[in-house]
Amino acid sequence: MQSVAESLDRLGTLAKTPTVDRLARAFAAAGYELSLVGGPVRDALLGRDVHDLDFTTDARPDDILGVVRPIADAVWDIGRAFGTIGARFGDDTVEITTYRSDSYDGATRKPEVQFGDTLDGDLLRRDFTVNALALRVPEVRLVDPSGGVEDLLARRITTPSSPEVSFGDDPLRMMRAARFAAQLGFVVDEETREAMADMAGRIGIVSAERVRDELTKLLQADDPRPGVELLVDSGLADHVLPEVPALRLEVDEHHHHKDVYQHSLTVLDQAIGYEKERHPGTPPDLVLRIAALLHDIGKPATRRFEPGGAVSFYHHDVVGAKLAKKRLTALRFDKATIDSVARLIELHLRFFGYSDAHWTDSAVRRYVRDAGGELERLHMLTRADVTTRNRRKADRLGFAYDDLEQRIAELKAQEELDAVRPDLDGEQVMRLLGLKPGREVGQALAFLLELRLDEGPLGEEEATRRLLAWWESR
């Protein structure tokens, strides 16, 4: 955290930005309180960039609309029943919410919406002390009823009320604790961790979509590992992503294998490193990160103890791809994400055959074809999957993958490998063989594609000759 003077300067600067200043003056003129609240205040104090502008006020929703409509570029009231009005001022999108003092029935995480009358009361019902901060405007006064600044200085995550009450009100806050541990690099205090462990089963009342959204934000953090570890250690992962804690396979003195859970976390770390190295400044690659975390989830189901103390995990790539697809579907991820993650997991072992025996051009073409649009991610995942401490082995695998990528680049230049297709299309096949659309046309195209993969481009004349000869041989 910055020095106190620097932090106060940041708050003063934030309060004077055009959008904040305009809203502050308008609400004051109408006789209402207005405060920036939560994330923007926390981030300003930490010296982080402020992106969202969230406000709270004693004005009721209709009164908020009355103040905002004349001065905003656009206004929407989709959250009006919950006291929230959205508005746009130039490039800034803001949300303004009436003070809340909600109550919960304990059966769901949906509160009975009740508007409050005080800023302190609103802040004390929030998730964590570091988010229970407000900046009163236009007077620029920091309001901190629960010691949030002290927790910021200590880099600590805890709740304004007792964690049992807070998590009982909204169990999703337990996942948020893990997310903030990842995003902020803070440590969750012991009492809060104990409450998470005791109440982990309560996450079951939260919708899959909300769990997915929190998990997504966690994995997109700059360093998601502490958050993942907290999910596992608290028992939350047993309910939302059970395949990850299942990776903690027992290792006995007779059968030795790598700690699959720690290996997977290391692969996640290394995949993020490759992502940042190859695509600096781009948004986090959620597909790559999920695939890295889940790439070995097929191992518990496929573990076999072999004679001599060896352990095998045959076909864990295929089994893992199926398990990942099932879990991500349950979490309501979109089909494109599910398919991409499953494909990466299914293919993540393919390269290791290359490191053992030199591939033909045909094998390289098939590798590219099977990876399709996931080739770049597969490069990063495969490299990240090398976590051996044996430097000679690591170097050998690294050099082998360098060689494979070089060969792919050369073949691409020669053959436009990104779009490997038969030398003849379906219309040409039907015309040459006198066929109508159907299974036989597909078989002919599959034959031509195999030729293309095995031998490279043949040209239309040679492809026609080979097709006719194949057809005649049938």
Coordinates of C-alpha atoms in Angstrom, one line a residue:
M1 CA 0.0 0.0 0.0
Q2 CA 1.1 3.6 -0.7
S3 CA 2.0 6.0 2.1
V4 CA -0.9 7.7 3.9
A5 CA -0.2 11.0 2.2
E6 CA -0.1 9.3 -1.3
S7 CA -3.3 7.4 -0.5
L8 CA -5.1 10.6 0.5
D9 CA -3.9 12.3 -2.6
R10 CA -5.2 9.5 -4.8
L11 CA -8.6 9.8 -3.1
G12 CA -8.6 13.5 -3.6
T13 CA -7.7 13.1 -7.3
L14 CA -10.5 10.4 -7.7
A15 CA -13.1 12.8 -6.1
K16 CA -12.1 15.5 -8.6
T17 CA -12.5 13.4 -11.8
P18 CA -15.2 15.0 -14.0
T19 CA -17.8 12.3 -13.6
V20 CA -17.5 12.0 -9.8
D21 CA -17.4 15.8 -9.3
R22 CA -20.5 16.3 -11.5
L23 CA -22.5 13.6 -9.7
A24 CA -21.4 14.9 -6.3
R25 CA -22.5 18.4 -7.0
A26 CA -25.8 17.3 -8.4
F27 CA -26.7 15.1 -5.4
A28 CA -25.6 17.8 -2.9
A29 CA -27.7 20.4 -4.7
A30 CA -30.7 18.0 -4.4
G31 CA -30.0 17.5 -0.7
Y32 CA -28.8 13.9 -0.8
E33 CA -25.7 12.2 0.4
L34 CA -23.4 10.5 -2.1
S35 CA -20.3 8.4 -1.6
L36 CA -18.0 6.3 -3.8
V37 CA -18.0 2.9 -2.2
G38 CA -16.1 -0.4 -2.3
G39 CA -13.8 -1.3 -5.1
P40 CA -12.8 2.1 -6.4
V41 CA -12.0 3.4 -2.9
R42 CA -10.0 0.2 -2.0
D43 CA -8.1 0.3 -5.3
A44 CA -7.3 4.0 -5.0
L45 CA -5.9 3.4 -1.5
L46 CA -3.8 0.5 -2.9
G47 CA -2.5 2.6 -5.8
R48 CA -4.3 0.4 -8.3
D49 CA -6.1 1.6 -11.4
V50 CA -9.7 2.4 -10.7
H51 CA -12.1 1.1 -13.4
D52 CA -15.6 0.9 -11.9
L53 CA -17.4 3.8 -10.3
D54 CA -19.9 2.5 -7.7
F55 CA -21.8 4.9 -5.6
T56 CA -24.2 4.7 -2.6
T57 CA -26.7 7.3 -1.5
D58 CA -29.6 8.0 0.9
A59 CA -31.7 8.9 -2.1
R60 CA -34.4 6.3 -3.1
P61 CA -34.4 4.9 -6.7
D62 CA -36.9 7.4 -8.0
D63 CA -35.0 10.2 -6.5
I64 CA -31.7 8.9 -8.0
L65 CA -33.4 8.9 -11.4
G66 CA -34.6 12.5 -10.8
V67 CA -31.0 13.7 -10.1
V68 CA -29.2 11.7 -12.8
R69 CA -31.5 11.8 -15.8
P70 CA -31.0 15.5 -16.6
I71 CA -27.2 15.2 -16.6
A72 CA -26.4 11.7 -17.9
D73 CA -25.8 10.6 -21.5
A74 CA -27.9 7.5 -20.8
V75 CA -29.7 6.0 -17.9
W76 CA -31.1 2.5 -17.2
D77 CA -33.1 1.1 -14.2
I78 CA -32.9 -2.6 -14.7
G79 CA -31.8 -2.9 -11.0
R80 CA -34.4 -0.5 -9.7
A81 CA -36.1 -3.2 -7.5
F82 CA -32.7 -3.6 -5.7
G83 CA -32.2 0.1 -5.5
T84 CA -29.6 0.4 -8.3
I85 CA -29.7 2.9 -11.1
G86 CA -27.1 2.7 -13.9
A87 CA -25.9 5.7 -16.0
R88 CA -23.3 6.6 -18.6
F89 CA -21.3 9.8 -18.6
G90 CA -19.0 9.9 -21.6
D91 CA -16.7 6.9 -21.3
D92 CA -17.7 6.3 -17.7
T93 CA -20.4 3.8 -16.6
V94 CA -21.6 4.2 -13.1
E95 CA -24.0 2.5 -10.7
I96 CA -25.7 4.3 -7.9
T97 CA -27.4 2.3 -5.2
T98 CA -29.6 3.3 -2.3
Y99 CA -28.3 2.5 1.2
R100 CA -29.3 -1.1 2.0
S101 CA -30.1 -3.0 5.2
D102 CA -31.2 -6.3 3.7
S103 CA -32.2 -9.4 5.6
Y104 CA -31.7 -13.1 4.5
D105 CA -34.0 -16.1 5.2
G106 CA -31.0 -18.5 5.3
A107 CA -32.5 -20.8 2.6
T108 CA -31.3 -18.9 -0.4
R109 CA -28.8 -16.1 -1.0
K110 CA -31.5 -13.8 -2.3
P111 CA -32.1 -11.1 0.3
E112 CA -35.3 -9.4 1.2
V113 CA -34.5 -6.0 -0.1
Q114 CA -34.7 -3.3 2.5
F115 CA -33.4 0.2 2.1
G116 CA -31.3 1.8 4.8
D117 CA -30.9 5.3 6.1
T118 CA -27.2 5.5 7.1
L119 CA -23.9 5.0 5.3
D120 CA -22.4 3.1 8.2
G121 CA -25.2 0.7 8.2
D122 CA -24.8 0.1 4.5
L123 CA -21.1 -0.5 4.8
L124 CA -21.3 -2.9 7.7
R125 CA -23.5 -5.3 5.6
R126 CA -20.9 -5.6 2.9
D127 CA -18.7 -8.7 2.2
F128 CA -15.2 -7.7 3.5
T129 CA -13.8 -4.8 5.5
V130 CA -11.5 -3.8 2.6
N131 CA -14.6 -3.3 0.5
A132 CA -16.6 -1.6 3.4
L133 CA -14.9 1.7 2.6
A134 CA -16.6 4.8 1.3
L135 CA -15.4 8.2 0.1
R136 CA -18.0 10.9 0.9
V137 CA -18.2 13.5 -1.9
P138 CA -18.0 16.4 -2.6
E139 CA -16.3 16.9 0.8
V140 CA -13.7 14.1 0.3
R141 CA -14.1 12.3 3.6
L142 CA -13.1 8.6 4.1
V143 CA -15.6 6.5 6.0
D144 CA -14.3 3.3 7.5
P145 CA -16.6 1.8 10.3
S146 CA -15.0 -1.7 10.3
G147 CA -11.3 -1.1 10.2
G148 CA -10.9 -1.7 6.5
V149 CA -7.8 0.6 6.2
E150 CA -6.1 -1.3 8.9
D151 CA -6.8 -4.6 7.1
L152 CA -5.5 -3.1 3.8
L153 CA -2.3 -2.2 5.6
A154 CA -2.0 -5.7 7.0
R155 CA -3.0 -7.2 3.6
R156 CA -5.7 -9.1 5.4
I157 CA -9.2 -10.3 4.3
T158 CA -11.9 -10.5 6.9
T159 CA -15.6 -9.6 7.3
P160 CA -17.2 -6.6 8.9
S161 CA -19.5 -8.7 11.0
S162 CA -18.7 -12.3 12.2
P163 CA -17.8 -14.5 9.2
E164 CA -20.5 -17.0 10.2
V165 CA -23.2 -14.3 9.9
S166 CA -21.7 -12.9 6.7
F167 CA -21.3 -16.2 4.9
G168 CA -24.7 -17.4 6.2
D169 CA -26.3 -14.3 4.6
D170 CA -24.5 -14.9 1.3
P171 CA -22.4 -18.1 0.9
L172 CA -20.9 -16.8 -2.4
R173 CA -18.8 -14.5 -0.2
M174 CA -16.7 -17.5 0.6
M175 CA -15.7 -17.8 -3.0
R176 CA -15.1 -14.1 -3.2
A177 CA -12.6 -14.4 -0.3
A178 CA -10.6 -16.9 -2.5
R179 CA -10.9 -14.6 -5.5
F180 CA -9.7 -11.5 -3.5
A181 CA -6.8 -13.6 -2.1
A182 CA -5.8 -14.2 -5.7
Q183 CA -6.5 -10.7 -7.1
L184 CA -5.0 -8.7 -4.2
G185 CA -2.4 -11.1 -2.9
F186 CA -3.9 -10.8 0.6
V187 CA -4.2 -13.5 3.2
V188 CA -7.6 -14.5 4.6
D189 CA -7.5 -14.3 8.4
E190 CA -7.7 -17.5 10.4
E191 CA -11.2 -16.9 11.8
T192 CA -12.6 -16.3 8.3
R193 CA -10.8 -19.4 7.0
E194 CA -12.3 -21.5 9.8
A195 CA -15.8 -20.3 9.0
M196 CA -15.2 -21.1 5.3
A197 CA -14.2 -24.6 6.2
D198 CA -17.2 -25.1 8.6
M199 CA -19.7 -23.6 6.1
A200 CA -18.4 -24.8 2.8
G201 CA -21.5 -27.0 2.1
R202 CA -23.6 -23.8 2.1
I203 CA -22.2 -23.0 -1.3
G204 CA -24.8 -25.5 -2.6
I205 CA -27.6 -22.9 -2.5
V206 CA -25.7 -20.7 -4.9
S207 CA -26.5 -21.0 -8.6
A208 CA -24.0 -22.6 -10.9
E209 CA -23.8 -19.4 -13.0
R210 CA -22.7 -17.3 -10.0
V211 CA -20.2 -19.9 -8.9
R212 CA -18.8 -20.0 -12.5
D213 CA -18.5 -16.2 -12.6
E214 CA -16.5 -16.1 -9.3
L215 CA -14.3 -19.0 -10.5
T216 CA -13.7 -17.2 -13.7
K217 CA -12.7 -14.0 -12.0
L218 CA -10.4 -16.0 -9.7
L219 CA -8.6 -17.7 -12.6
Q220 CA -8.2 -14.5 -14.5
A221 CA -6.3 -13.0 -11.6
D222 CA -2.6 -12.2 -12.1
D223 CA -1.7 -15.0 -9.7
P224 CA -4.7 -17.4 -9.2
R225 CA -2.8 -20.0 -7.3
P226 CA -3.4 -18.7 -3.7
G227 CA -7.1 -18.5 -4.5
V228 CA -7.2 -22.1 -5.9
E229 CA -5.3 -23.3 -2.8
L230 CA -7.8 -21.6 -0.5
L231 CA -10.7 -23.2 -2.3
V232 CA -9.1 -26.6 -1.9
D233 CA -8.0 -26.1 1.7
S234 CA -11.3 -24.8 2.9
G235 CA -13.3 -27.6 1.3
L236 CA -15.2 -25.3 -1.1
A237 CA -13.6 -27.0 -4.1
D238 CA -15.1 -30.3 -2.9
H239 CA -18.5 -28.8 -3.8
V240 CA -17.7 -26.6 -6.8
L241 CA -14.7 -28.2 -8.5
P242 CA -14.2 -31.6 -6.9
E243 CA -11.8 -32.9 -9.5
V244 CA -9.1 -30.6 -8.3
P245 CA -8.9 -31.7 -4.6
A246 CA -9.1 -35.3 -6.0
L247 CA -5.7 -34.7 -7.5
R248 CA -4.1 -35.0 -4.0
L249 CA -3.3 -38.6 -4.5
E250 CA -1.7 -40.5 -1.6
V251 CA 1.9 -41.5 -2.4
D252 CA 3.3 -44.5 -0.4
E253 CA 6.8 -45.6 0.1
H254 CA 6.6 -48.3 -2.5
H255 CA 4.9 -46.6 -5.4
H256 CA 6.3 -43.2 -6.3
H257 CA 4.8 -40.6 -8.6
K258 CA 4.7 -36.9 -8.8
D259 CA 2.3 -35.0 -6.5
V260 CA -0.4 -34.4 -9.1
Y261 CA -2.1 -31.6 -7.3
Q262 CA 1.0 -29.5 -6.8
H263 CA 2.1 -30.4 -10.3
S264 CA -1.2 -29.0 -11.7
L265 CA -0.7 -25.8 -9.7
T266 CA 2.8 -25.5 -11.1
V267 CA 1.5 -26.1 -14.7
L268 CA -1.0 -23.3 -14.1
D269 CA 1.7 -21.0 -13.0
Q270 CA 3.9 -21.8 -15.9
A271 CA 1.1 -21.6 -18.5
I272 CA 0.4 -18.1 -17.3
G273 CA 4.1 -17.3 -17.6
Y274 CA 4.0 -18.5 -21.3
E275 CA 0.8 -16.6 -21.9
K276 CA 2.3 -13.3 -20.6
E277 CA 5.6 -14.0 -22.5
R278 CA 3.9 -14.7 -25.9
H279 CA 1.0 -12.2 -25.6
P280 CA 2.0 -9.4 -23.3
G281 CA -0.7 -6.9 -22.5
T282 CA -3.6 -9.1 -23.6
P283 CA -6.5 -10.1 -21.4
P284 CA -6.0 -13.3 -19.4
D285 CA -6.6 -16.5 -21.4
L286 CA -9.3 -18.3 -19.4
V287 CA -9.4 -21.4 -21.6
L288 CA -5.6 -22.0 -21.2
R289 CA -5.8 -21.5 -17.5
I290 CA -8.7 -23.9 -17.0
A291 CA -7.0 -26.5 -19.2
A292 CA -3.8 -26.1 -17.2
L293 CA -5.5 -26.6 -13.9
L294 CA -7.6 -29.5 -15.1
H295 CA -5.2 -31.2 -17.5
D296 CA -4.5 -34.2 -15.2
I297 CA -8.0 -34.7 -13.6
G298 CA -8.2 -38.1 -15.4
K299 CA -5.3 -39.4 -13.3
P300 CA -7.2 -40.5 -10.1
A301 CA -9.6 -42.7 -12.2
T302 CA -6.8 -44.2 -14.2
R303 CA -4.1 -44.8 -11.6
R304 CA -2.6 -48.3 -11.6
F305 CA 0.2 -49.7 -9.5
E306 CA 2.6 -51.7 -11.6
P307 CA 5.2 -54.3 -10.6
G308 CA 8.4 -52.8 -9.4
G309 CA 6.9 -49.7 -7.8
A310 CA 5.9 -47.9 -11.0
V311 CA 2.6 -46.1 -11.3
S312 CA 0.7 -45.7 -14.6
F313 CA -2.1 -43.4 -15.7
Y314 CA -3.0 -44.8 -19.1
H315 CA -5.5 -42.8 -21.1
H316 CA -5.9 -40.2 -18.4
D317 CA -5.9 -37.6 -21.2
V318 CA -9.1 -39.0 -22.8
V319 CA -10.7 -39.6 -19.4
G320 CA -9.7 -36.1 -18.2
A321 CA -11.2 -34.5 -21.3
K322 CA -14.6 -36.2 -20.6
L323 CA -14.5 -35.2 -16.9
A324 CA -13.7 -31.6 -17.8
K325 CA -16.5 -31.4 -20.3
K326 CA -18.9 -32.8 -17.7
R327 CA -17.8 -30.4 -14.9
L328 CA -17.7 -27.3 -17.1
T329 CA -21.1 -28.1 -18.4
A330 CA -22.5 -28.4 -14.9
L331 CA -20.9 -24.9 -14.1
R332 CA -22.8 -23.5 -17.2
F333 CA -19.7 -22.5 -19.1
D334 CA -20.4 -21.8 -22.8
K335 CA -19.9 -24.5 -25.4
A336 CA -16.9 -22.9 -27.1
T337 CA -15.0 -22.8 -23.8
I338 CA -16.0 -26.3 -22.9
D339 CA -15.0 -27.7 -26.3
S340 CA -11.6 -25.9 -26.3
V341 CA -10.7 -27.0 -22.8
A342 CA -11.6 -30.6 -23.5
R343 CA -9.6 -30.6 -26.7
L344 CA -6.5 -29.3 -25.0
I345 CA -6.7 -31.9 -22.3
E346 CA -7.3 -34.6 -24.8
L347 CA -4.2 -33.6 -26.8
H348 CA -1.8 -32.5 -24.0
L349 CA 0.2 -35.8 -24.0
R350 CA 0.5 -36.0 -27.8
F351 CA 3.8 -34.2 -28.0
F352 CA 5.7 -36.5 -25.7
G353 CA 5.7 -39.1 -28.5
Y354 CA 7.6 -36.6 -30.6
S355 CA 10.3 -36.2 -27.9
D356 CA 10.9 -40.0 -28.0
A357 CA 10.9 -40.5 -31.8
H358 CA 11.3 -38.1 -34.7
W359 CA 8.0 -37.5 -36.3
T360 CA 7.4 -37.7 -40.0
D361 CA 5.9 -34.7 -41.8
S362 CA 2.6 -36.6 -41.9
A363 CA 2.6 -36.8 -38.0
V364 CA 3.3 -33.1 -37.7
R365 CA 0.5 -32.3 -40.1
R366 CA -1.9 -34.5 -38.0
Y367 CA -0.8 -32.8 -34.8
V368 CA -1.7 -29.4 -36.4
R369 CA -4.9 -30.7 -37.9
D370 CA -6.1 -32.2 -34.6
A371 CA -5.2 -29.1 -32.6
G372 CA -7.0 -26.9 -35.0
G373 CA -7.6 -23.4 -33.6
E374 CA -6.1 -24.5 -30.2
L375 CA -2.6 -25.0 -31.6
E376 CA -1.1 -21.9 -29.9
R377 CA -2.7 -22.8 -26.6
L378 CA -1.5 -26.4 -27.0
H379 CA 2.1 -25.1 -27.5
M380 CA 1.9 -23.2 -24.2
L381 CA 0.1 -26.0 -22.2
T382 CA 2.5 -28.7 -23.4
R383 CA 5.6 -26.6 -22.5
A384 CA 4.0 -25.7 -19.1
D385 CA 3.4 -29.4 -18.4
V386 CA 7.2 -30.0 -18.0
T387 CA 7.8 -29.6 -14.3
T388 CA 10.6 -32.0 -13.8
R389 CA 13.5 -31.0 -11.6
N390 CA 15.8 -33.0 -13.8
R391 CA 17.5 -30.2 -15.8
R392 CA 18.7 -32.5 -18.5
K393 CA 15.3 -34.0 -19.1
A394 CA 13.7 -30.5 -19.0
D395 CA 16.2 -29.2 -21.6
R396 CA 15.7 -32.3 -23.8
L397 CA 11.9 -31.7 -23.8
G398 CA 12.3 -28.0 -24.4
F399 CA 14.7 -28.5 -27.3
A400 CA 12.3 -31.1 -28.8
Y401 CA 9.4 -28.8 -28.6
D402 CA 11.5 -26.0 -30.1
D403 CA 12.2 -28.3 -33.0
L404 CA 8.5 -29.2 -33.4
E405 CA 7.4 -25.6 -33.5
Q406 CA 10.1 -24.9 -36.1
R407 CA 8.9 -27.7 -38.3
I408 CA 5.3 -26.6 -38.0
A409 CA 6.4 -23.1 -39.0
E410 CA 8.3 -24.5 -42.0
L411 CA 5.4 -26.7 -43.1
K412 CA 3.0 -23.8 -42.7
A413 CA 5.2 -21.7 -45.0
Q414 CA 5.4 -24.5 -47.6
E415 CA 1.8 -25.7 -47.5
E416 CA -0.5 -23.3 -45.7
L417 CA -0.9 -25.9 -43.0
D418 CA -3.5 -23.9 -41.1
A419 CA -6.1 -24.9 -43.7
V420 CA -5.2 -28.5 -44.5
R421 CA -7.8 -29.8 -46.9
P422 CA -8.1 -32.4 -49.7
D423 CA -6.8 -31.3 -53.1
L424 CA -10.3 -31.8 -54.5
D425 CA -13.6 -30.6 -53.0
G426 CA -16.9 -32.4 -52.7
E427 CA -18.3 -31.0 -56.0
Q428 CA -15.3 -32.3 -57.9
V429 CA -15.5 -35.7 -56.2
M430 CA -19.2 -36.1 -57.1
R431 CA -18.5 -35.0 -60.7
L432 CA -15.5 -37.4 -61.2
L433 CA -17.2 -40.4 -59.5
G434 CA -20.7 -39.8 -60.7
L435 CA -22.0 -39.6 -57.1
K436 CA -24.8 -37.8 -55.3
P437 CA -24.3 -36.3 -51.8
G438 CA -23.9 -39.1 -49.3
R439 CA -21.6 -41.4 -47.3
E440 CA -19.4 -42.4 -50.3
V441 CA -18.5 -38.7 -51.0
G442 CA -17.4 -38.4 -47.4
Q443 CA -15.3 -41.6 -47.7
A444 CA -13.6 -40.2 -50.8
L445 CA -12.8 -36.9 -49.2
A446 CA -11.4 -38.7 -46.2
F447 CA -9.1 -40.7 -48.5
L448 CA -7.9 -37.5 -50.2
L449 CA -7.3 -35.9 -46.8
E450 CA -5.2 -38.8 -45.7
L451 CA -3.1 -38.4 -48.9
R452 CA -2.8 -34.7 -48.2
L453 CA -1.6 -35.3 -44.7
D454 CA 0.8 -38.1 -45.7
E455 CA 2.3 -36.6 -48.8
G456 CA 1.6 -32.9 -48.7
P457 CA -0.1 -31.0 -51.6
L458 CA -0.6 -33.2 -54.7
G459 CA -2.2 -30.8 -57.1
E460 CA -5.6 -31.3 -58.9
E461 CA -4.3 -33.6 -61.7
E462 CA -2.4 -36.1 -59.4
A463 CA -5.2 -36.0 -56.8
T464 CA -7.7 -36.9 -59.6
R465 CA -5.6 -39.8 -60.8
R466 CA -5.2 -41.2 -57.3
L467 CA -8.9 -40.8 -56.5
L468 CA -9.9 -42.7 -59.6
A469 CA -7.5 -45.5 -58.9
W470 CA -8.8 -45.7 -55.3
W471 CA -12.4 -45.8 -56.5
E472 CA -11.6 -48.5 -59.1
S473 CA -9.9 -50.6 -56.5
R474 CA -13.1 -50.7 -54.4

